[in-house]
Coordinates of C-alpha atoms in Angstrom, one line a residue:
Chain R
M377 CA 0.6 -0.1 -0.1
L378 CA 1.5 3.3 -0.7
A379 CA -0.4 5.9 1.3
D380 CA -1.3 5.3 4.9
L381 CA -5.0 4.4 5.8
P382 CA -6.1 7.5 7.1
T383 CA -4.5 9.6 4.0
L384 CA -6.8 7.5 2.1
L385 CA -10.1 7.5 4.1
F386 CA -9.7 11.6 3.5
N387 CA -9.9 10.9 0.3
T388 CA -12.6 9.2 0.5
L389 CA -14.7 11.7 2.0
I390 CA -13.4 14.2 -0.4
W391 CA -14.7 12.3 -3.6
G392 CA -17.6 11.0 -1.8
M393 CA -19.0 14.6 -0.6
A394 CA -17.6 16.9 -3.6
T395 CA -19.4 13.8 -6.3
F396 CA -22.7 14.2 -3.8
L397 CA -22.6 17.5 -3.9
V398 CA -23.5 17.3 -7.9
A399 CA -25.5 13.9 -7.3
A400 CA -27.9 15.9 -5.0
G401 CA -29.8 17.2 -7.4
L402 CA -29.5 14.8 -10.0
T403 CA -31.6 12.4 -7.3
M404 CA -34.3 14.8 -6.3
I405 CA -35.2 14.8 -10.0
F406 CA -34.8 11.1 -10.6
G407 CA -36.6 10.4 -7.6
I408 CA -39.6 12.7 -8.7
L409 CA -40.1 12.7 -12.2
H410 CA -38.0 10.0 -13.1
V411 CA -35.9 11.8 -14.9
L412 CA -32.3 11.1 -14.9
N413 CA -30.6 14.7 -16.2
F414 CA -27.6 14.8 -18.0
S415 CA -27.9 18.6 -18.4
H416 CA -27.3 18.5 -14.3
G417 CA -23.6 18.5 -15.4
G418 CA -23.8 21.5 -17.7
F419 CA -25.8 23.3 -15.4
F420 CA -23.2 22.4 -12.0
M421 CA -20.7 23.7 -14.5
I422 CA -22.4 26.8 -15.4
G423 CA -22.8 27.3 -11.8
A424 CA -19.2 27.0 -10.9
Y425 CA -18.5 29.9 -14.4
V426 CA -21.2 32.3 -12.8
A427 CA -19.5 31.5 -9.3
H428 CA -16.0 32.5 -10.8
S429 CA -17.2 35.8 -12.4
L430 CA -19.1 36.8 -9.3
A431 CA -15.5 36.4 -7.7
N432 CA -14.0 38.2 -10.1
W433 CA -16.4 41.1 -10.1
S434 CA -16.4 41.8 -7.0
S435 CA -14.8 41.0 -3.6
A436 CA -16.7 37.2 -2.8
M437 CA -13.2 35.6 -2.6
A438 CA -12.4 37.9 0.4
N439 CA -13.6 35.6 2.9
I440 CA -14.9 32.5 3.7
W441 CA -19.1 34.6 4.1
G442 CA -18.2 36.5 0.7
F443 CA -17.7 32.7 -0.6
L444 CA -20.4 31.4 1.3
L445 CA -22.8 33.9 -0.3
A446 CA -21.7 34.2 -4.0
S447 CA -22.9 30.4 -4.2
V448 CA -26.2 31.0 -2.5
I449 CA -26.1 33.5 -4.7
T450 CA -25.2 30.8 -7.8
A451 CA -27.4 28.7 -6.8
A452 CA -30.5 31.1 -6.8
V453 CA -29.4 32.1 -10.2
I454 CA -29.6 28.3 -11.6
G455 CA -32.4 27.5 -9.6
A456 CA -34.1 30.8 -11.9
V457 CA -32.6 28.3 -14.7
G458 CA -34.4 25.5 -13.8
L459 CA -37.8 27.7 -13.4
V460 CA -37.3 27.9 -17.5
V461 CA -35.6 24.5 -17.9
D462 CA -38.9 22.9 -16.4
R463 CA -41.7 24.9 -18.1
A464 CA -40.0 24.9 -22.0
I465 CA -38.9 21.8 -21.5
F466 CA -39.6 19.0 -18.8
R467 CA -43.2 19.4 -18.9
R468 CA -42.6 18.3 -22.4
L469 CA -41.2 15.4 -21.6
A470 CA -43.6 14.0 -19.5
H471 CA -45.5 11.8 -22.2
V472 CA -42.1 10.7 -24.0
D473 CA -40.7 7.5 -24.2
G474 CA -37.8 7.4 -21.8
A475 CA -34.7 6.7 -24.3
Y476 CA -35.7 10.0 -25.6
V477 CA -35.7 12.0 -22.3
L478 CA -32.7 11.2 -22.0
V479 CA -31.6 12.4 -25.3
A480 CA -33.0 15.4 -24.7
T481 CA -31.3 16.0 -21.3
Y482 CA -28.3 14.9 -23.3
A483 CA -29.1 17.8 -26.0
L484 CA -29.7 20.6 -22.8
L485 CA -25.9 19.6 -21.9
L486 CA -24.6 20.1 -25.2
V487 CA -26.8 23.5 -25.3
C488 CA -24.8 23.8 -21.6
N489 CA -21.2 23.4 -23.1
G490 CA -22.5 25.6 -26.4
V491 CA -23.0 28.6 -23.6
V492 CA -20.1 28.0 -21.6
K493 CA -17.3 28.1 -24.7
L494 CA -19.6 30.9 -26.0
I495 CA -19.1 33.1 -23.1
W496 CA -16.2 31.9 -21.1
G497 CA -14.1 30.3 -23.8
L498 CA -12.4 27.2 -24.6
N499 CA -9.7 28.2 -21.9
V500 CA -8.8 26.7 -18.8
V501 CA -9.7 29.2 -15.7
S502 CA -9.1 28.8 -12.0
A503 CA -10.3 30.4 -8.6
S504 CA -8.3 30.0 -5.0
P505 CA -10.3 29.7 -2.5
P506 CA -10.7 32.4 -0.1
P507 CA -7.9 33.0 2.6
E508 CA -9.8 31.1 5.6
L509 CA -9.5 28.5 3.3
F510 CA -6.1 28.4 2.4
D511 CA -4.3 26.7 4.9
V512 CA -3.8 23.5 5.4
S513 CA -3.4 21.0 8.9
F514 CA -1.7 18.0 10.3
L515 CA -2.8 15.8 12.0
G516 CA 0.6 13.0 12.5
N517 CA 1.1 12.1 8.9
L518 CA -2.5 13.2 7.2
V519 CA -2.2 16.5 5.8
L520 CA -5.9 17.9 5.6
P521 CA -6.2 21.0 3.8
H522 CA -9.4 23.2 4.8
Y523 CA -10.6 23.9 1.0
S524 CA -11.0 19.9 1.6
I525 CA -12.4 20.0 5.1
F526 CA -15.1 22.6 3.9
V527 CA -16.2 20.2 0.9
I528 CA -16.9 18.2 2.8
V529 CA -18.6 19.8 5.9
A530 CA -20.5 21.2 3.3
G531 CA -22.1 17.6 1.9
L532 CA -22.9 16.3 5.4
A533 CA -24.8 19.7 5.3
V534 CA -26.2 19.5 2.3
F535 CA -26.9 15.9 3.3
L536 CA -28.5 16.9 6.3
A537 CA -30.8 19.9 4.8
L538 CA -32.0 17.4 2.3
E539 CA -33.0 14.6 5.1
W540 CA -35.2 17.4 7.4
L541 CA -36.6 18.9 4.0
I542 CA -38.0 15.3 2.8
N543 CA -38.7 13.8 6.4
M544 CA -39.9 16.6 8.4
T545 CA -41.4 19.1 7.0
S546 CA -45.1 19.2 5.2
V547 CA -43.5 19.9 1.1
G548 CA -41.0 16.9 2.2
R549 CA -44.1 14.5 2.8
L550 CA -46.0 15.7 -0.3
I551 CA -42.7 15.2 -2.3
Q552 CA -42.9 11.7 -0.9
A553 CA -46.3 11.1 -1.6
I554 CA -46.0 12.5 -5.2
A555 CA -43.4 10.1 -5.6
I556 CA -44.2 6.8 -4.8
D557 CA -47.8 7.7 -6.3
P558 CA -48.6 10.3 -8.1
W559 CA -51.9 9.6 -9.6
M560 CA -53.3 9.2 -5.9
A561 CA -51.6 12.3 -5.3
R562 CA -53.2 14.4 -7.5
L563 CA -56.8 12.1 -7.0
L564 CA -56.1 13.7 -3.0
G565 CA -56.1 17.2 -4.5
I566 CA -52.2 17.7 -4.0
N567 CA -50.7 20.1 -7.0
V568 CA -48.7 17.4 -8.5
G569 CA -47.2 20.4 -11.1
L570 CA -46.6 22.7 -8.5
I571 CA -44.2 19.8 -6.4
Y572 CA -42.7 18.8 -10.0
S573 CA -41.4 22.9 -10.3
A574 CA -40.6 22.8 -7.0
T575 CA -38.4 19.7 -7.5
V576 CA -36.8 20.7 -10.5
I577 CA -35.9 24.1 -8.9
I578 CA -34.6 22.5 -5.9
G579 CA -32.8 20.1 -7.9
F580 CA -31.0 23.0 -10.1
A581 CA -30.6 25.3 -7.8
L582 CA -29.0 22.4 -5.5
A583 CA -26.4 22.1 -9.0
G584 CA -25.7 25.7 -8.6
L585 CA -24.6 25.7 -5.1
A586 CA -22.5 22.5 -6.0
G587 CA -20.8 24.7 -8.8
G588 CA -20.4 27.6 -6.7
L589 CA -18.8 25.4 -3.1
L590 CA -17.0 23.6 -6.1
V591 CA -15.3 26.5 -7.1
A592 CA -12.3 26.5 -5.7
N593 CA -11.5 23.0 -6.3
Q594 CA -11.5 22.9 -10.0
S595 CA -9.9 24.2 -12.5
L596 CA -12.9 25.6 -15.3
S597 CA -12.5 24.1 -18.8
P598 CA -16.2 23.1 -20.5
D599 CA -15.0 19.0 -19.9
L600 CA -16.3 19.9 -16.5
A601 CA -19.5 18.7 -16.9
G602 CA -18.9 15.3 -18.8
I603 CA -16.2 14.3 -15.9
F604 CA -18.9 15.1 -13.0
I605 CA -21.9 14.1 -14.8
I606 CA -20.2 10.4 -15.0
Q607 CA -19.4 10.3 -10.9
A608 CA -22.8 11.5 -10.6
F609 CA -24.9 9.1 -12.6
G610 CA -23.2 6.2 -10.9
V611 CA -23.8 7.6 -7.5
V612 CA -27.3 7.6 -8.6
I613 CA -27.5 4.4 -10.4
V614 CA -25.6 3.2 -7.2
G615 CA -28.1 4.7 -4.5
G616 CA -31.4 3.2 -5.7
M617 CA -34.4 5.4 -7.3
G618 CA -33.5 9.0 -6.2
S619 CA -33.3 7.8 -2.5
I620 CA -31.0 10.5 -0.7
R621 CA -29.6 8.6 1.6
G622 CA -29.2 6.3 -0.9
A623 CA -27.0 8.5 -3.0
F624 CA -25.3 9.6 0.5
L625 CA -24.2 5.8 0.9
A626 CA -23.1 5.5 -2.6
S627 CA -20.7 8.9 -3.0
L628 CA -18.8 7.2 0.1
L629 CA -18.6 4.0 -1.8
L630 CA -17.8 5.0 -4.7
G631 CA -15.3 7.4 -3.4
L632 CA -13.8 4.5 -1.4
A633 CA -13.1 2.1 -4.4
D634 CA -11.8 5.2 -5.8
S635 CA -9.5 5.9 -3.5
F636 CA -8.3 3.0 -2.7
G637 CA -8.3 1.6 -6.9
T638 CA -6.2 5.0 -7.1
A639 CA -3.9 3.9 -4.4
L640 CA -2.9 0.2 -5.9
L641 CA -3.1 1.3 -9.8
P642 CA -1.9 4.7 -9.9
Q643 CA -1.3 5.0 -13.1
M644 CA -5.1 4.2 -13.5
P645 CA -6.5 6.7 -12.2
G646 CA -10.3 6.9 -12.0
L647 CA -10.6 2.3 -13.5
F648 CA -11.9 1.1 -10.1
F649 CA -15.1 3.8 -10.0
F650 CA -16.6 2.1 -12.8
V651 CA -15.0 -1.5 -11.8
A652 CA -17.0 -0.7 -8.7
L653 CA -20.2 0.7 -10.6
A654 CA -20.5 -2.2 -12.5
A655 CA -19.8 -4.5 -9.8
I656 CA -22.2 -3.1 -7.4
L657 CA -25.3 -2.9 -10.1
L658 CA -24.4 -6.5 -11.0
I659 CA -25.2 -7.6 -7.4
R660 CA -27.4 -5.1 -6.6
P661 CA -29.0 -4.6 -10.0
R662 CA -32.1 -1.9 -8.0
G663 CA -29.2 -0.3 -6.3
L664 CA -28.3 -0.1 -2.6
I665 CA -31.7 1.6 -1.1
A666 CA -34.3 -0.1 -3.6
S667 CA -37.3 -0.2 -1.2
G668 CA -38.3 3.4 -0.6
R669 CA -38.3 5.9 -3.5
L670 CA -36.8 9.7 -2.1
S671 CA -36.1 8.1 1.4
Chain P
M1176 CA -38.7 -9.9 -46.8
S1177 CA -40.9 -9.1 -49.5
R1178 CA -39.2 -9.1 -52.6
S1179 CA -40.4 -4.9 -53.8
H1180 CA -38.8 -4.1 -50.2
A1181 CA -35.4 -5.6 -51.1
T1182 CA -35.4 -4.3 -54.5
R1183 CA -36.1 -0.8 -53.5
F1184 CA -33.1 -0.9 -50.8
L1185 CA -31.2 -1.9 -53.7
V1186 CA -32.1 1.0 -55.9
I1187 CA -31.7 3.4 -52.5
L1188 CA -28.1 1.9 -52.5
V1189 CA -27.1 1.6 -55.6
I1190 CA -27.7 5.0 -55.9
L1191 CA -25.7 6.7 -52.8
T1192 CA -23.2 4.8 -53.1
A1193 CA -22.9 5.5 -57.3
A1194 CA -23.0 9.4 -56.1
A1195 CA -20.6 9.1 -53.1
L1196 CA -18.0 7.7 -55.4
L1197 CA -18.7 10.4 -58.4
L1198 CA -18.1 12.7 -55.5
P1199 CA -14.2 13.3 -56.1
F1200 CA -15.1 14.9 -59.5
A1201 CA -17.0 17.2 -58.3
A1202 CA -15.6 18.3 -54.3
N1203 CA -12.4 19.3 -53.5
R1204 CA -10.2 16.9 -51.1
G1205 CA -11.3 18.6 -48.2
L1206 CA -15.0 17.4 -48.6
V1207 CA -13.8 14.1 -49.7
F1208 CA -12.2 13.3 -46.7
L1209 CA -15.4 14.7 -44.8
A1210 CA -17.4 12.3 -47.0
G1211 CA -15.4 9.2 -45.8
V1212 CA -16.0 10.1 -42.1
I1213 CA -19.6 10.6 -43.1
A1214 CA -19.7 7.1 -44.5
I1215 CA -18.1 5.9 -41.4
N1216 CA -20.3 7.7 -39.2
V1217 CA -23.7 6.6 -41.3
V1218 CA -22.7 2.8 -40.4
L1219 CA -21.8 3.2 -36.7
G1220 CA -25.7 5.1 -36.9
L1221 CA -27.0 2.4 -38.1
A1222 CA -25.4 -0.3 -36.4
F1223 CA -26.5 1.9 -32.9
N1224 CA -30.4 2.3 -34.8
L1225 CA -30.1 -2.5 -34.8
L1226 CA -30.1 -2.1 -31.1
F1227 CA -32.4 0.5 -30.6
S1228 CA -35.2 -0.1 -33.1
T1229 CA -34.5 -3.3 -33.3
A1230 CA -33.8 -4.9 -30.3
G1231 CA -34.8 -2.5 -28.4
L1232 CA -31.8 -1.5 -26.9
L1233 CA -30.8 2.1 -25.9
S1234 CA -26.6 1.4 -26.1
F1235 CA -24.9 4.3 -24.2
G1236 CA -21.6 2.7 -24.9
Q1237 CA -21.4 2.4 -29.2
A1238 CA -17.9 4.0 -28.9
T1239 CA -16.4 0.8 -27.8
F1240 CA -16.9 -1.1 -30.3
S1241 CA -15.8 1.6 -33.3
A1242 CA -12.6 2.1 -31.4
S1243 CA -11.7 -1.5 -30.4
G1244 CA -12.3 -1.8 -34.2
A1245 CA -10.6 1.0 -34.5
Y1246 CA -7.2 0.1 -32.4
A1247 CA -7.2 -3.8 -33.5
A1248 CA -6.9 -2.5 -37.5
A1249 CA -4.5 0.4 -35.7
L1250 CA -2.5 -2.3 -33.7
L1251 CA -2.2 -5.0 -36.9
L1252 CA -0.9 -2.5 -39.9
L1253 CA 1.8 -0.7 -37.6
R1254 CA 2.5 -4.1 -35.9
A1255 CA 2.3 -6.8 -38.3
P1256 CA 1.7 -5.4 -41.6
E1257 CA 2.4 -9.0 -43.2
V1258 CA -1.0 -9.5 -42.4
P1259 CA -3.4 -8.7 -45.1
F1260 CA -5.7 -5.8 -44.6
L1261 CA -8.8 -8.0 -45.1
A1262 CA -8.2 -10.4 -43.3
V1263 CA -7.3 -7.1 -40.7
L1264 CA -10.7 -5.7 -41.4
V1265 CA -12.4 -9.4 -40.0
I1266 CA -10.3 -9.4 -37.4
A1267 CA -11.4 -5.9 -36.0
A1268 CA -15.3 -7.4 -36.9
A1269 CA -14.3 -10.0 -34.6
T1270 CA -12.7 -8.1 -31.8
G1271 CA -15.8 -5.9 -32.0
A1272 CA -18.4 -9.0 -32.0
A1273 CA -16.5 -10.5 -28.8
I1274 CA -15.9 -6.5 -26.8
A1275 CA -19.8 -6.7 -27.6
F1276 CA -20.5 -10.0 -26.4
A1277 CA -18.5 -9.7 -22.9
I1278 CA -20.3 -6.5 -22.3
G1279 CA -23.7 -7.9 -23.6
F1280 CA -23.0 -10.6 -21.3
V1281 CA -22.8 -8.3 -18.0
A1282 CA -24.8 -5.8 -19.1
L1283 CA -28.2 -7.8 -20.3
R1284 CA -29.0 -8.8 -16.7
R1285 CA -31.0 -5.1 -16.2
T1286 CA -32.0 -4.3 -20.2
E1287 CA -34.7 -1.8 -18.6
G1288 CA -34.6 1.3 -18.9
V1289 CA -31.8 3.8 -18.0
Y1290 CA -29.9 0.9 -15.9
F1291 CA -28.9 -0.6 -19.2
A1292 CA -27.3 2.4 -20.6
V1293 CA -25.8 3.6 -17.3
L1294 CA -24.2 0.1 -17.7
T1295 CA -23.1 0.1 -21.3
L1296 CA -21.7 3.5 -20.3
A1297 CA -20.0 2.9 -17.6
F1298 CA -18.1 -0.6 -19.4
A1299 CA -17.9 1.9 -22.1
E1300 CA -15.5 4.7 -19.9
L1301 CA -13.9 1.5 -18.4
V1302 CA -12.1 0.8 -22.0
H1303 CA -11.6 4.5 -22.2
V1304 CA -9.7 4.4 -19.2
I1305 CA -8.0 1.2 -20.0
I1306 CA -6.9 2.8 -23.9
A1307 CA -5.9 5.9 -22.6
K1308 CA -3.4 4.8 -20.0
T1309 CA -1.9 1.6 -21.2
S1310 CA 1.5 2.1 -23.1
F1311 CA 0.3 -0.7 -25.8
F1312 CA -2.0 1.8 -26.9
G1313 CA -0.3 4.5 -27.1
R1314 CA -1.8 6.2 -23.8
N1315 CA -3.4 9.8 -24.5
D1316 CA -1.3 10.0 -27.5
G1317 CA -3.2 7.0 -29.5
L1318 CA -1.2 5.1 -32.7
T1319 CA -0.2 7.5 -35.0
G1320 CA 1.9 7.0 -38.4
I1321 CA -1.1 4.1 -40.1
Q1322 CA -0.2 3.8 -43.8
R1323 CA -3.3 3.7 -46.3
P1324 CA -2.5 -0.1 -46.8
R1325 CA -2.5 -2.7 -50.1
I1326 CA -4.8 -5.2 -50.9
G1327 CA -2.9 -7.6 -53.4
P1328 CA -2.1 -5.4 -55.9
L1329 CA -3.9 -2.3 -55.2
D1330 CA -2.6 0.1 -53.6
L1331 CA -4.8 1.8 -51.4
A1332 CA -2.6 6.0 -51.5
Q1333 CA -2.8 6.3 -54.6
G1334 CA -5.4 9.0 -55.4
N1335 CA -8.9 8.7 -53.5
A1336 CA -8.6 4.9 -54.1
Y1337 CA -8.8 4.5 -49.9
Y1338 CA -11.9 6.8 -50.3
V1339 CA -13.3 4.4 -52.6
F1340 CA -12.9 1.4 -50.8
V1341 CA -14.1 3.3 -48.0
I1342 CA -17.2 3.5 -49.6
L1343 CA -17.6 -0.1 -51.0
V1344 CA -17.1 -1.6 -47.8
T1345 CA -20.1 0.8 -45.8
A1346 CA -21.9 0.4 -48.7
L1347 CA -21.6 -3.8 -48.0
L1348 CA -21.9 -2.6 -44.2
I1349 CA -24.8 -1.5 -44.5
A1350 CA -26.3 -3.9 -46.9
V1351 CA -25.7 -6.4 -44.3
L1352 CA -27.1 -4.6 -41.7
W1353 CA -30.2 -4.1 -43.9
W1354 CA -30.3 -7.9 -44.3
V1355 CA -29.8 -8.7 -40.9
T1356 CA -32.9 -5.6 -39.6
H1357 CA -35.3 -7.6 -42.0
S1358 CA -34.4 -11.3 -41.8
R1359 CA -36.0 -14.2 -39.7
L1360 CA -33.7 -12.6 -37.0
G1361 CA -33.8 -9.2 -36.9
R1362 CA -37.9 -10.2 -36.7
S1363 CA -37.5 -12.1 -33.9
F1364 CA -35.6 -9.2 -32.2
R1365 CA -38.4 -6.7 -33.1
A1366 CA -40.4 -9.4 -31.0
V1367 CA -38.7 -8.9 -28.5
R1368 CA -38.8 -5.5 -28.2
L1369 CA -42.5 -5.2 -28.2
D1370 CA -42.9 -7.7 -25.6
P1371 CA -39.9 -9.9 -24.2
M1372 CA -42.4 -12.1 -22.5
R1373 CA -44.8 -13.0 -25.3
A1374 CA -41.6 -13.5 -27.1
A1375 CA -40.2 -16.0 -24.2
F1376 CA -43.8 -17.6 -24.3
L1377 CA -43.2 -18.0 -28.0
G1378 CA -40.1 -20.1 -27.9
I1379 CA -37.7 -17.1 -28.2
D1380 CA -34.5 -17.0 -25.9
V1381 CA -35.1 -13.2 -25.1
R1382 CA -31.3 -13.2 -23.8
R1383 CA -30.0 -14.5 -26.7
R1384 CA -31.5 -12.9 -29.0
Q1385 CA -30.3 -9.4 -26.9
L1386 CA -26.8 -11.0 -27.1
E1387 CA -26.9 -11.7 -30.9
A1388 CA -28.2 -8.0 -31.9
F1389 CA -25.3 -6.3 -29.4
A1390 CA -22.5 -8.9 -31.2
I1391 CA -23.7 -7.7 -34.9
S1392 CA -24.2 -4.5 -33.9
G1393 CA -20.5 -4.1 -32.7
A1394 CA -19.0 -6.4 -35.5
C1395 CA -20.2 -3.7 -38.0
A1396 CA -19.6 -0.5 -35.6
A1397 CA -15.9 -2.3 -35.2
T1398 CA -15.2 -2.7 -38.8
A1399 CA -16.4 0.5 -39.5
G1400 CA -14.3 1.7 -36.9
A1401 CA -11.3 0.3 -38.6
L1402 CA -11.2 2.1 -41.9
M1403 CA -11.3 5.2 -39.6
G1404 CA -7.1 4.5 -39.0
P1405 CA -6.0 4.8 -42.7
L1406 CA -8.3 7.6 -43.3
T1407 CA -7.2 10.4 -40.6
S1408 CA -3.9 8.3 -40.1
I1409 CA -4.5 8.0 -36.4
V1410 CA -6.4 6.5 -34.2
S1411 CA -7.1 8.4 -30.3
P1412 CA -8.4 7.1 -26.6
D1413 CA -11.1 10.1 -27.9
L1414 CA -12.2 7.2 -30.4
A1415 CA -13.6 5.9 -26.9
H1416 CA -14.7 9.0 -25.2
W1417 CA -18.8 8.2 -24.8
G1418 CA -19.0 11.9 -26.5
E1419 CA -18.2 9.5 -29.7
S1420 CA -21.3 6.9 -28.0
T1421 CA -24.1 9.5 -28.0
K1422 CA -22.8 10.6 -32.0
P1423 CA -24.7 7.5 -33.4
I1424 CA -27.9 8.3 -31.0
L1425 CA -27.7 12.1 -32.0
F1426 CA -27.8 10.9 -36.3
T1427 CA -30.3 8.3 -35.8
L1428 CA -32.9 10.5 -33.5
L1429 CA -32.2 13.5 -36.2
G1430 CA -32.6 11.3 -38.8
G1431 CA -35.2 9.2 -37.9
A1432 CA -35.5 6.1 -35.7
G1433 CA -38.5 4.5 -37.0
H1434 CA -36.9 4.8 -40.1
F1435 CA -33.9 2.1 -42.1
W1436 CA -32.3 5.3 -43.5
G1437 CA -32.5 7.9 -40.4
P1438 CA -29.2 7.5 -39.1
L1439 CA -27.6 8.2 -42.7
V1440 CA -30.2 11.1 -42.9
G1441 CA -29.0 12.2 -39.6
A1442 CA -24.9 11.9 -40.1
I1443 CA -25.2 14.1 -43.7
V1444 CA -27.2 16.4 -41.8
F1445 CA -24.9 16.6 -38.3
S1446 CA -21.7 16.7 -40.1
A1447 CA -23.1 19.5 -42.4
V1448 CA -24.6 21.4 -39.5
E1449 CA -21.1 20.8 -37.5
Y1450 CA -18.9 21.6 -41.2
G1451 CA -20.7 25.0 -41.5
T1452 CA -20.1 25.6 -38.0
R1453 CA -16.9 24.5 -37.1
S1454 CA -14.8 28.2 -37.1
L1455 CA -17.5 29.2 -34.1
A1456 CA -16.3 27.7 -30.5
G1457 CA -19.4 26.8 -29.1
A1458 CA -21.6 27.2 -31.6
S1459 CA -22.0 24.1 -33.0
D1460 CA -22.6 22.3 -29.5
L1461 CA -25.3 24.9 -29.0
I1462 CA -26.7 24.3 -32.3
T1463 CA -26.7 20.1 -32.4
G1464 CA -28.0 20.2 -29.1
G1465 CA -31.0 23.0 -30.0
L1466 CA -31.2 21.0 -33.4
L1467 CA -32.0 17.5 -31.2
L1468 CA -34.1 19.1 -28.5
A1469 CA -36.5 20.3 -30.9
V1470 CA -36.7 17.0 -33.1
V1471 CA -37.3 15.1 -29.9
L1472 CA -39.7 17.5 -28.7
A1473 CA -41.4 18.5 -31.7
I1474 CA -40.8 16.0 -34.2
P1475 CA -39.7 13.1 -31.9
G1476 CA -40.2 10.9 -35.2
G1477 CA -37.1 12.8 -36.5
L1478 CA -36.0 14.4 -40.3
L1479 CA -37.7 11.4 -42.3
G1480 CA -40.4 11.5 -40.2
L1481 CA -41.5 14.3 -41.0
A1482 CA -40.6 14.0 -44.5
T1483 CA -42.8 10.8 -44.6
L1484 CA -45.9 13.0 -43.0
G1485 CA -45.4 15.4 -44.9
V1486 CA -45.8 13.4 -48.1
R1487 CA -49.0 11.4 -46.3
R1488 CA -50.2 15.4 -46.0
L1489 CA -49.7 15.7 -50.0
Q1490 CA -51.5 12.7 -50.8
A1491 CA -54.5 13.0 -48.0
R1492 CA -55.2 16.6 -48.9
P1493 CA -57.9 16.7 -52.3
A1494 CA -59.6 13.8 -49.9
A1495 CA -59.8 14.7 -46.3
P1496 CA -58.1 18.4 -46.5
S1497 CA -59.5 18.9 -42.8
E1498 CA -57.4 15.9 -41.6
A1499 CA -54.4 18.1 -42.3
A1500 CA -55.3 21.1 -40.7
L1501 CA -54.3 17.6 -37.3
P1502 CA -51.2 19.1 -34.9
L1503 CA -49.1 16.3 -35.0
A1504 CA -50.3 13.2 -32.5
P1505 CA -47.5 12.0 -30.3
A1506 CA -48.5 8.8 -31.8
A1507 CA -46.4 9.0 -35.0
S1508 CA -43.3 9.2 -32.5
K1509 CA -43.8 5.2 -32.3
G1510 CA -44.7 5.1 -35.8
E1511 CA -43.2 1.7 -37.4
T1512 CA -42.5 2.3 -41.1
L1513 CA -39.6 -0.2 -42.0

């Protein structure tokens, strides 16, 4: 073994929580609308670029609060885009065959790529985190960059917030009811269309939030969407039908496979993610948490 | 398969092949090169549509098959030049079929909906990572310096000889795919797609049929991929990237999945759009995405579906003018007009 165990587990957490941040919104939309949204990666990428521009125009990166504020603004912007996408596209896909829906969202991803290339160009840009997160702590042999700790905390916070939203609030219970049986929910007088729209907006806002929070971790290029959407797809599929808990668990599990795999075979980074994805799907074809939808 | 059907297909194929063969007399070298790439893409689209429309399997990993053929051919041409090129193509086809069989064997355990699509995507990326990180396959640089081969006394490096060869092999592959689609085998693929359980009751081995469809699609895509190396003189890991897997899907839906020739129309239109917007970074993504979105939302039958509908309306107009005013029925998207 090349790296020590604590470092590997720390890497697992970083990979897992960064991916979970992106996958959370994808899971919401998959769980309620049953749309596996390719363009989620695109809107995550646009979120990262928006946050980057915000940081350039203002002094958002001067401290951690400005950074958080920029992320929240980005979430709001992408959430508003979600409203438009829901009205213009998702509603029309309600009665379209699943394969065509997948392709439609892929087309939307291409549009996102085009928008990014037109507005921000092809060059790779990067942002550094605010000064509070620039430092590094040491714990024995373990190197802990503060920004990585921040990403882990942010992932946990988003997970807990979604758990609270879905299980503890009345809106969450409505969302669960619709996820289980939209027909019955409609019969009971629930405004299903409104909840669908709300879900899409929340899902997109989460993509924007992830883009804002992870902006300092990435070199921004038009390839960003493709890299993250494949990982997030894996997490959502392994997690089960739109289960937030499942996605959280899957993020950690696939992160574990990725960090241990990369330590074992450093010449093939990323290989073990796909190996683990295929293996888990073959053992548990319906994902880790298959019973309750959006639990 | 009815005889008139086959005759019509052959007439169209001969006309298209003749047009492609006459192109070098009318167009410059750049366009002829592009036509060669399009011809290869047409086969990739048709091979995808054999799975999608005939066998009912949405594969997001077609790049694996074309890339495996491209790499098999490139490796043989570079390391074993004594192997005749026609044998190279056969070996590439066998490689594609074997890889498709192996992936299908695992992925077909989950055939419903997005799970199968994501499984094929995962396996395709697995292959992509292996190709891009192994020195045997030239890592990220790929394999370069692939020469156009000889076939017996014919030197395909001369003039447009290789282009002519690509067109002829493409025509042959199109004929094979048409024959499979309309043969007894193709009908059993369709039976499996329409209702797997009923097909099973009728004595069709569902999984075996799906595996066969996968292997045939893989073999055809790999043969087409094998033509790519000598044409561009390089094969790179980009050929296996999942973006390449989505191209046959774009061609098929753009042209019309319900028509045999749909992927051909889609590949030509798509390439024309890409060629027209090649100097504008971003615009080509925007236009391709917008076009595809418009097709899925407004004309799910694709361009050929729209054309067929238009022709029918023109024919129907004298008899029933009111029908022409009807909006596009969603049911038209699933129309079988093979």
